[in-house]
PDB file of C-alpha atoms in Angstrom:
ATOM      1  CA  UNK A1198     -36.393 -42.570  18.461  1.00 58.00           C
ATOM      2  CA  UNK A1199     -36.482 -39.608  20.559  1.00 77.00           C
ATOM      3  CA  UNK A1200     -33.139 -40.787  22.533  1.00 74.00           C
ATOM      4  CA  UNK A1201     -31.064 -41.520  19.321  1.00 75.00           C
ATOM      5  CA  UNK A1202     -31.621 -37.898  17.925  1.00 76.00           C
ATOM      6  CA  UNK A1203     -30.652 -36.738  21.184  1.00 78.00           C
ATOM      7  CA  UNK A1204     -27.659 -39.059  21.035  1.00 78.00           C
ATOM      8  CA  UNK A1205     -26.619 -37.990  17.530  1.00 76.00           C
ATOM      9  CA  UNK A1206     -26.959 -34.124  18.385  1.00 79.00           C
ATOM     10  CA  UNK A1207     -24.837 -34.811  21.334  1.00 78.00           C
ATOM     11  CA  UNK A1208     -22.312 -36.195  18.930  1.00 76.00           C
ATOM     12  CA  UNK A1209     -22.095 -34.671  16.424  1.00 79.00           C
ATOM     13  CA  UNK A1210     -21.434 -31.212  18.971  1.00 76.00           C
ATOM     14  CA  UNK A1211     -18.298 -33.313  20.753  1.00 74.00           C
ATOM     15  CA  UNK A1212     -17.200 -34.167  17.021  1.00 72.00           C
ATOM     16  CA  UNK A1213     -17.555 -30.285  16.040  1.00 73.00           C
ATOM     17  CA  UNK A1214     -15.775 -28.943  19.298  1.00 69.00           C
ATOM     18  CA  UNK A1215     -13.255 -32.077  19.134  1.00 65.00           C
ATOM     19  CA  UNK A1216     -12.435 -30.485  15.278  1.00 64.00           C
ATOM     20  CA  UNK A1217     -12.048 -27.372  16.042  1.00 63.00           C
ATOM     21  CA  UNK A1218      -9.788 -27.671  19.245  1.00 62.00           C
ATOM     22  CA  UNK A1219      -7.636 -30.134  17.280  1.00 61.00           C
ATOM     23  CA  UNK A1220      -6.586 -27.764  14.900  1.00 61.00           C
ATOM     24  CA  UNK A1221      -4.494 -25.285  16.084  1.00 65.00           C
ATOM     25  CA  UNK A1222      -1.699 -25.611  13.948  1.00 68.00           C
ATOM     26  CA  UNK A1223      -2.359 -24.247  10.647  1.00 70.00           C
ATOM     27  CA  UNK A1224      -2.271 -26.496   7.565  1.00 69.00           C
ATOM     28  CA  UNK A1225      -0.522 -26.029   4.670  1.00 72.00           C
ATOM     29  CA  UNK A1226      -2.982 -23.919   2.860  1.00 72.00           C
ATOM     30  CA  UNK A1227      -3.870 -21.661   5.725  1.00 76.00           C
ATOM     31  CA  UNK A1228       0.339 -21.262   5.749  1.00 76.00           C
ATOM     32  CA  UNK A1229       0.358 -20.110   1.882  1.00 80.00           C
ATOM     33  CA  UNK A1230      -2.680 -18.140   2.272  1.00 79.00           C
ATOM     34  CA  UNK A1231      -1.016 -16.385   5.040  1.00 83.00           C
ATOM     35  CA  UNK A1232       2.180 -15.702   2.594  1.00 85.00           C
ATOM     36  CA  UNK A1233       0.065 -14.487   0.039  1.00 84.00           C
ATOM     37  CA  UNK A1234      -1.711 -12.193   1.904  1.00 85.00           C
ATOM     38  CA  UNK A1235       1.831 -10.826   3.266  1.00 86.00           C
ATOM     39  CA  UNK A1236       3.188 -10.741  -0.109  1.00 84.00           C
ATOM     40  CA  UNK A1237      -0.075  -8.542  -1.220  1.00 80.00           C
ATOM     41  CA  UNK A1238       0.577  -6.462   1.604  1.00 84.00           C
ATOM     42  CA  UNK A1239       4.335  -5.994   1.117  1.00 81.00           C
ATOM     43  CA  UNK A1240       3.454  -4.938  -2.873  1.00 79.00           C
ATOM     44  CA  UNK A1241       0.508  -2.786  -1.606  1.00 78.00           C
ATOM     45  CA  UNK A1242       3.226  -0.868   0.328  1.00 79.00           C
ATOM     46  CA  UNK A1243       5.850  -0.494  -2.190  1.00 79.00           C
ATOM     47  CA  UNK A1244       3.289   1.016  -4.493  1.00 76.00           C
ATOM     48  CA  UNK A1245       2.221   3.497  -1.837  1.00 78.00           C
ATOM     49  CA  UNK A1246       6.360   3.913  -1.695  1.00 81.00           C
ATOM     50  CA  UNK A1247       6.871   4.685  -5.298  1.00 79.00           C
ATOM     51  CA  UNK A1248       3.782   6.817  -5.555  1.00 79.00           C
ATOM     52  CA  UNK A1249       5.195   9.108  -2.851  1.00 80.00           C
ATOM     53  CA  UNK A1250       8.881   9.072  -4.487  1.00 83.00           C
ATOM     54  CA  UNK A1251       7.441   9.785  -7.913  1.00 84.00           C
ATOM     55  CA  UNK A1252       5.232  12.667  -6.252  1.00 85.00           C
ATOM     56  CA  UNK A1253       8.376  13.856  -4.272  1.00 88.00           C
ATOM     57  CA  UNK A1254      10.054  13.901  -7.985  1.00 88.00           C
ATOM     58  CA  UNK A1255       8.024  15.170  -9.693  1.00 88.00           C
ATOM     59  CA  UNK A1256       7.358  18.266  -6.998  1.00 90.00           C
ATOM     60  CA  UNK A1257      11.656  18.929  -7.227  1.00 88.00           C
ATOM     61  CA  UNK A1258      11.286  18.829 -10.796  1.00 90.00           C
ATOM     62  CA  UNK A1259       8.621  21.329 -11.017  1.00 90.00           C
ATOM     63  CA  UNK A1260      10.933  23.979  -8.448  1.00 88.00           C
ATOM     64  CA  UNK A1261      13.917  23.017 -10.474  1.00 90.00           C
ATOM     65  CA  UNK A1262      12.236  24.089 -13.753  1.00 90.00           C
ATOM     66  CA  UNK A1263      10.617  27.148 -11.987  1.00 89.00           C
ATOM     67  CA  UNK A1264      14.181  28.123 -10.534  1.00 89.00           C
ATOM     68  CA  UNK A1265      15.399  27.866 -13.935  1.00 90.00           C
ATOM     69  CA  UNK A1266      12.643  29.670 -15.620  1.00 88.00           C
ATOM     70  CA  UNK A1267      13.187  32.600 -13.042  1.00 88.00           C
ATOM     71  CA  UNK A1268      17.076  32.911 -14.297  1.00 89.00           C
ATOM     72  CA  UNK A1269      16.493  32.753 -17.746  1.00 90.00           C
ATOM     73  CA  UNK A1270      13.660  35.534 -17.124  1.00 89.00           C
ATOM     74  CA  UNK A1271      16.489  37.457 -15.193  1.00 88.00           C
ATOM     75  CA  UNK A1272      19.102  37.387 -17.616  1.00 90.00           C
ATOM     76  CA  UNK A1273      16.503  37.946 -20.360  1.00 90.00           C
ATOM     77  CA  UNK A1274      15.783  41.093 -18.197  1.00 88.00           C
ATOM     78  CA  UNK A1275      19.795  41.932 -17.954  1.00 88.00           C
ATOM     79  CA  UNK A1276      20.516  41.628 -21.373  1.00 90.00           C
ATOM     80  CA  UNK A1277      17.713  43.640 -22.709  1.00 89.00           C
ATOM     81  CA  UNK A1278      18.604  46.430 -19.878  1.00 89.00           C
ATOM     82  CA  UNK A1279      22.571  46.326 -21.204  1.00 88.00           C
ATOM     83  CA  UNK A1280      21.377  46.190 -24.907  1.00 86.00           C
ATOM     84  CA  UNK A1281      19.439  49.461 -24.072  1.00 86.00           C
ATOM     85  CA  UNK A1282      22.437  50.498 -22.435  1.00 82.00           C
ATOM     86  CA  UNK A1283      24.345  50.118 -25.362  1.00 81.00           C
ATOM     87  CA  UNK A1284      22.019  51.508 -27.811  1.00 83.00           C
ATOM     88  CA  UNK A1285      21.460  54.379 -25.688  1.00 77.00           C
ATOM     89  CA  UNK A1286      17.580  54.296 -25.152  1.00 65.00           C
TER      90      UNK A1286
END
């Protein structure tokens, strides 16, 4: 009885390493899982994209408004100076 467990654990090793160097090609679902994960990783890097063009936008958009704010303060400043002017104070 011995032998035959031997035998079997023998077998069923050359089975498990016969298996495993068989499959080198990948099958059909190791193939889409592969795509998948590609796809994830494609997605995952156009959302790290858009983050950093929406951060970029919103950064001009905030020295755009500043700019503007600083003009509008200027010309405030002018046109109270030539009111002044005008009124003679």
């Amino acid at each position: 009885m011995n032998f035959l467990k031997q035998i079997f654990i023998v077998l069923i090793l050359f089975v498990s390493v016969a298996a495993t160097l068989g499959c080198k090609e990948k099958g059909p679902a190791e193939k889409a899982g592969a795509q998948i994960d590609a796809a994830l990783e494609d997605a995952s890097k156009s959302k790290e994209e858009a983050g950093v063009d929406i951060n970029e936008a919103v950064e001009d958009a905030a020295r755009i408004t500043d700019e503007a704010g600083n003009e509008i303060g200027n010309a405030v400043d002018d046109a109270s100076k030539a009111a002044k002017d005008l009124l003679g104070n």
